[in-house]
XYZ file of C-alpha atoms in Angstrom:
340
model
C 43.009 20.041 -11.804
C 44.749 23.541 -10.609
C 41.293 25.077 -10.504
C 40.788 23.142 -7.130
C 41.326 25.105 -4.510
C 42.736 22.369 -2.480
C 45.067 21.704 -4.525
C 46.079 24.802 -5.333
C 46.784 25.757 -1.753
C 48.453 22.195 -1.248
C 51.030 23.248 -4.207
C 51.741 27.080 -2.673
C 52.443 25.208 1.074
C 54.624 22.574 -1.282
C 56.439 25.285 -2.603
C 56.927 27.226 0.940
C 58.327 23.666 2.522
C 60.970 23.551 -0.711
C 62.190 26.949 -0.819
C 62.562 26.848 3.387
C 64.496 23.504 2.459
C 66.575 24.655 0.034
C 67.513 27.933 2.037
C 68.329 25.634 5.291
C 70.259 22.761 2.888
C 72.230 25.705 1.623
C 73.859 26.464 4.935
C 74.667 23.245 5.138
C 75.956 22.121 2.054
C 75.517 22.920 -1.909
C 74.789 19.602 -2.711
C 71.922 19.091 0.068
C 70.310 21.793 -2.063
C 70.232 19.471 -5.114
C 68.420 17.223 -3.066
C 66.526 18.952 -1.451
C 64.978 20.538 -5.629
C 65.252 16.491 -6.622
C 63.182 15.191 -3.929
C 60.871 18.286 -4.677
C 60.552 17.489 -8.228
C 60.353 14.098 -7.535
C 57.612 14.440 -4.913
C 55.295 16.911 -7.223
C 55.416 14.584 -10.366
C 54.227 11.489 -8.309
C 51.783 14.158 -6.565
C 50.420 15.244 -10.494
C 50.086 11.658 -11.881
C 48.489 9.664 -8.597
C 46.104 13.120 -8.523
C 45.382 13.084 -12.311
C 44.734 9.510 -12.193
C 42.131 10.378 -9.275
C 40.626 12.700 -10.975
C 40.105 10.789 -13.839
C 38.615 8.242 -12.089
C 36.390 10.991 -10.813
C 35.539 12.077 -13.896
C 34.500 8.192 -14.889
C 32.266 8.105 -12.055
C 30.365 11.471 -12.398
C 29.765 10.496 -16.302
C 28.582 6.993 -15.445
C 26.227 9.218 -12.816
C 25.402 11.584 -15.373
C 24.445 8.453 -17.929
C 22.134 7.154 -14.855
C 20.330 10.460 -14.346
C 19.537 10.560 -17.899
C 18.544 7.058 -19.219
C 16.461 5.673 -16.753
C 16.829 1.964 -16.328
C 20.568 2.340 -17.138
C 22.244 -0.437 -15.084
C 25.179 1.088 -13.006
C 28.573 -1.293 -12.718
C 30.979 -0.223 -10.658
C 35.050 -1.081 -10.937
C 36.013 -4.361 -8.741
C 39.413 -2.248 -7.601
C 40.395 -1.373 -4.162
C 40.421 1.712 -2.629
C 38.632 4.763 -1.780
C 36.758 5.927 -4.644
C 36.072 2.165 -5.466
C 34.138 1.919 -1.827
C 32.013 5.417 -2.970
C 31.349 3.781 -6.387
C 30.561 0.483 -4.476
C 27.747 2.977 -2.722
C 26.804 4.963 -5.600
C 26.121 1.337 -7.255
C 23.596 0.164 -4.614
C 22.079 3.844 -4.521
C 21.405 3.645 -8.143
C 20.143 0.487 -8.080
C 17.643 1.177 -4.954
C 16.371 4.163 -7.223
C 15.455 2.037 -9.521
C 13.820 0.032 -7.481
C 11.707 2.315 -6.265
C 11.415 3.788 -9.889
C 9.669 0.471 -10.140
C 7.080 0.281 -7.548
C 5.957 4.094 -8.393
C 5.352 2.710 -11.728
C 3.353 -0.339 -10.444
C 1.270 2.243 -7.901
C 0.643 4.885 -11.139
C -0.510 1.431 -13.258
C -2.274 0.243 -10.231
C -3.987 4.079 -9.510
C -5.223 4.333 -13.119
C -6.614 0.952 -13.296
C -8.550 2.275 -10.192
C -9.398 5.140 -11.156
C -10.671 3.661 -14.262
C -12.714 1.090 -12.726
C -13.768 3.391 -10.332
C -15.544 5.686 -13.192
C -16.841 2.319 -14.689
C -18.600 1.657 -10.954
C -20.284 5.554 -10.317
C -21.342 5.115 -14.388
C -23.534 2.226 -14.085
C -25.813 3.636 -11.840
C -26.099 7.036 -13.218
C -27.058 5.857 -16.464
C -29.787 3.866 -14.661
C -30.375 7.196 -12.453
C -30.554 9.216 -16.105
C -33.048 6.500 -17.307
C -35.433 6.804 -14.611
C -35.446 10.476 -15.045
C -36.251 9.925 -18.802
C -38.716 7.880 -18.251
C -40.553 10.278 -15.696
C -40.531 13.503 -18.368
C -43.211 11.581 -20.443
C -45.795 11.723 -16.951
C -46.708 8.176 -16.799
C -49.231 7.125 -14.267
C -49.287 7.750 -10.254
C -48.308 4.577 -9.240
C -45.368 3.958 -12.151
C -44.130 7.309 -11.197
C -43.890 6.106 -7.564
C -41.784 3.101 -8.442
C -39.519 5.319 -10.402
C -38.667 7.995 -7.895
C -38.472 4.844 -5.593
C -36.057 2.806 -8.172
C -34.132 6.583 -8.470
C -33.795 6.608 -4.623
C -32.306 3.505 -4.146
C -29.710 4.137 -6.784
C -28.394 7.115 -4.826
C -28.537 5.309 -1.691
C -26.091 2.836 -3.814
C -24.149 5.415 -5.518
C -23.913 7.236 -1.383
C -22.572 4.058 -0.043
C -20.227 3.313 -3.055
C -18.444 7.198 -2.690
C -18.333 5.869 1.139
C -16.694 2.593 0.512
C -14.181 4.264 -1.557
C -13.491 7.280 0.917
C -12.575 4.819 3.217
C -10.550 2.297 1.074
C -8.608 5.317 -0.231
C -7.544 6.484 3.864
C -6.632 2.923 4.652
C -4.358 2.336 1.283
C -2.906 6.132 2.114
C -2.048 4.870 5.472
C -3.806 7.619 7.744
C -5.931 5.340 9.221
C -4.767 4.707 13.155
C -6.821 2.335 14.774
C -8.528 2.833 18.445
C -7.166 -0.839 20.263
C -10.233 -1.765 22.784
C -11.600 -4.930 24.197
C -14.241 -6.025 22.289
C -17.178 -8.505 23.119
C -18.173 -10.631 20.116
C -21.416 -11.301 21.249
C -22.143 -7.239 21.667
C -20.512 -6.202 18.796
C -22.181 -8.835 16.768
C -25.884 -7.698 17.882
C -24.906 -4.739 17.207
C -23.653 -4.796 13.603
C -26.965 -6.766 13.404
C -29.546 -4.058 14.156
C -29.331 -2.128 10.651
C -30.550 -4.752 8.974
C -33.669 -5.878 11.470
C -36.329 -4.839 9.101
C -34.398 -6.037 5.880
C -34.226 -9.268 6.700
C -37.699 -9.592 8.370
C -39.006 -8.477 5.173
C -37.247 -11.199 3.579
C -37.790 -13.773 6.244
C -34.454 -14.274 7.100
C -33.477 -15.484 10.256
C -30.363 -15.731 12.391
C -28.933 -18.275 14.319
C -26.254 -16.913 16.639
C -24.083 -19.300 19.219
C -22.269 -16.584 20.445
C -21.017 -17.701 24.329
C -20.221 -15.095 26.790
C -16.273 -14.067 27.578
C -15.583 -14.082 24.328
C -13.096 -11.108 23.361
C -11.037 -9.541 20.477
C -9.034 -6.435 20.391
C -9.337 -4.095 17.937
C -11.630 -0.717 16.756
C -15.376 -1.130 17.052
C -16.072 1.568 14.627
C -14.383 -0.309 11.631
C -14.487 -3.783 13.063
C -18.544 -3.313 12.552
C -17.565 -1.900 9.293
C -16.089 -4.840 8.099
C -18.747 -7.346 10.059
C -21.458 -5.601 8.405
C -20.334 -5.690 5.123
C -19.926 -9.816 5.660
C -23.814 -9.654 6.365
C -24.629 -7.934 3.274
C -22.709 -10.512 1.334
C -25.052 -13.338 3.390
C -28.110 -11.465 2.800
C -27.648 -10.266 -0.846
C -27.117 -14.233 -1.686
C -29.627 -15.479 -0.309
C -33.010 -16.570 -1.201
C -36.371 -15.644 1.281
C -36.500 -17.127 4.556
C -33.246 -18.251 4.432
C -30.479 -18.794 7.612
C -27.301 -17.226 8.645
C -25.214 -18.892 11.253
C -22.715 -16.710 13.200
C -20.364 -18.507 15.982
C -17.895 -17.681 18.263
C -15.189 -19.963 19.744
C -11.967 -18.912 21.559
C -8.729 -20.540 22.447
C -5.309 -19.966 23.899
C -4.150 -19.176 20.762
C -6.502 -16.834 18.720
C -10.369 -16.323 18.683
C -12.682 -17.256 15.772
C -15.851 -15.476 14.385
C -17.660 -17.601 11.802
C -20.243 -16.598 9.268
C -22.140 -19.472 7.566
C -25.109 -18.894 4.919
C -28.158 -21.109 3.288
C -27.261 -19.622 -0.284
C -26.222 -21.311 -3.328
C -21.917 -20.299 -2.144
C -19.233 -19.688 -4.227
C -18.239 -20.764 -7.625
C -15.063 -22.622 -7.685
C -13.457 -19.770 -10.155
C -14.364 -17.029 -8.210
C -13.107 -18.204 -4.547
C -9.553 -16.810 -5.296
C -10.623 -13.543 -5.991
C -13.835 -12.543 -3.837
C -11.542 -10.408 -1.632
C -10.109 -8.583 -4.674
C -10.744 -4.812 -5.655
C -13.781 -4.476 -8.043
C -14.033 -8.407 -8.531
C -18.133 -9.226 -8.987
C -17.575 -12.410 -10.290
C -17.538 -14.207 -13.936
C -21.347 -14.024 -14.088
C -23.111 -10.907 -15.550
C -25.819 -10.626 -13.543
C -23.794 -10.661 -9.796
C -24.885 -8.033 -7.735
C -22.911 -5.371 -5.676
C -19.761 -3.444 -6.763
C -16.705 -5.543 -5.669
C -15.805 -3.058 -3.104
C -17.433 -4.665 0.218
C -15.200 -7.478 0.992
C -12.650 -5.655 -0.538
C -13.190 -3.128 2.214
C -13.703 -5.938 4.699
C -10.352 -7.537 4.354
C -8.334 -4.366 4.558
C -9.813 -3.540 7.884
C -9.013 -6.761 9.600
C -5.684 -7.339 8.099
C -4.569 -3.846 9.545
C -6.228 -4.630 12.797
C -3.863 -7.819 12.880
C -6.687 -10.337 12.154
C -7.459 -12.946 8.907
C -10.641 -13.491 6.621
C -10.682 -16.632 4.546
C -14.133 -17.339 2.924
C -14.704 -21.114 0.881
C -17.997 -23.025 0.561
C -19.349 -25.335 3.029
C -19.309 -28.707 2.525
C -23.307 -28.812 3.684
C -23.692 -26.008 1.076
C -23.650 -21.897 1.299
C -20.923 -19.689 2.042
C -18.182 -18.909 4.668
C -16.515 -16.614 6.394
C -14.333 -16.927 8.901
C -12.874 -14.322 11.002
C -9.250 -14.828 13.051
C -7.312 -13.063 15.610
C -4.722 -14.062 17.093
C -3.991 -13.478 21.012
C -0.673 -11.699 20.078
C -3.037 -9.337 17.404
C -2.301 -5.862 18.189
C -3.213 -2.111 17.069
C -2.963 1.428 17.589
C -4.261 3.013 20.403
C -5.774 6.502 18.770
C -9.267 8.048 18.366
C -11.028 7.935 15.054
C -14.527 8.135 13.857
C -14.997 6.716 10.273
């Protein structure tokens, strides 16, 4: 306890105070001086026990600290006295138990990153095998027009692979947060040609056709860069699950209180299992054979959530699949530059 230095300058001004007493009680009378060494002695044992009891306390709290630091998961109680240290125990309590909190969630978000990166590893190794298997297959020389398919089959799996390293590029800045979103005034009916003109020749080539009811004055607020990021990756859904010459409708209706984009396709929709998860990371589906990655709507929802919109997607009671985008008027984002 003496090896404080506050205390031990609190016991040399003690001393000063009872010798200047004594001196002055002297003068006065002898037995003011026995007093004055009684109350002295009296006032420095109460002094040593309240302080040793302090410091005892002290020394409870710093092991029960110490016990934390080192067992992780070790539940901190604190006393249910009044007083000082009991309030700084109180705190040390709810610290603790915040720490552990967030002990928590960084274990979730390690789980969570190595299931990711794991199924991650699982999406780039599909189509290099295939990628390795078409190279294989072109070492033994086969024919002109069978090596043409290959290098053609080859191509399109790096195209895939390209837009999967993309996807994930950008999924990976919008979970870390560094994505700041440009706020403009967008026109659905110009954005929505817009996002359409990539796939022109795809869907010619398949015969599928558009009907758009798409009425003018219709605005939402948000970035056009990764709004037609997210609209574009709808359309792939509706043309990837879709048979030749089939239809996608895409309407527009605003209100007072938000504004609506709808997506509605001729395909086969959703299976009843798979409608709670088609927004999920990775999820393709329970059958085998789906096509794409999991990724795209994936992608899709995080960009309109953080723009302050919705996406809900369910089957249509006429059949096929839809999608229906919602902001409300109140929506609002960032006003900064970015370029995806």
């Amino acid at each position: 306890m003496f090896r404080n230095r506050e205390i031990r300058q609190f016991s040399i001004v003690f001393i000063i105070i009872t010798i200047i007493s004594a001196i002055a009680g002297i003068s006065i009378h002898p037995a003011v001086l026995l007093l004055v060494f009684f109350s002295a002695a009296a006032y420095g044992v109460a002094f040593f026990i309240f302080t040793k009891a302090r410091y005892k306390r002290i020394a409870q709290v710093s092991e029960q600290i110490c016990t934390v630091l080192h067992n992780p998961g070790y539940l901190y109680i604190s006393s249910q006295e009044e007083g000082e240290l009991s309030i700084l125990e109180t705190e040390v309590a709810k610290m603790v138990l915040r720490i552990n909190e967030q002990n928590e969630v960084l274990k979730r978000e390690k789980k969570h990153l190595a299931n990711s990166l794991a199924d991650i590893a699982h999406q780039l190794r599909t189509p290099l095998t295939s990628a390795n298997l078409v190279l294989s297959l072109l070492k033994n020389n086969p024919g002109n027009s069978t090596r043409k398919s290959l290098l053609r089959e080859t191509g399109e799996l790096y195209i895939h692979m390209d837009w999967l390293v993309s996807s994930l590029l950008k999924l990976s800045r919008l979970d870390a947060g560094i994505v700041d979103f440009q706020c403009s005034r967008l026109d659905v009916k110009e954005l929505i040609n817009g996002t359409l003109q990539p796939f022109q020749i795809q869907m010619e080539l398949h015969g599928i056709m558009v009907q758009a009811d798409l009425p003018e004055g219709v605005f939402i607020y948000g970035d056009y860069r990764w709004f037609s990021e997210a609209v574009q990756n709808i359309i792939k859904n509706c043309i990837e699950n879709i048979p030749d010459n089939g239809i996608i409708e895409i309407t527009a209706r605003d209100n007072v209180l938000f504004t609506e984009i709808k997506f509605h396709d001729s395909g086969s929709g959703f299976k009843k299992e798979d409608l709670p998860h088609l927004f999920d990371r990775f999820y393709r589906g329970r059958d085998a054979s789906t096509a794409g990655y999991g990724i795209g709507l994936a992608l899709c929802k995080t960009i309109i959530t953080r723009q302050g919109g919705t996406i809900t997607a369910k089957n249509h009671p006429d059949g096929g699949a839809v999608f229906i985008i919602c902001f409300p008027k109140h929506a609002a984002c960032n006003v900064t530059n970015l370029s995806l």
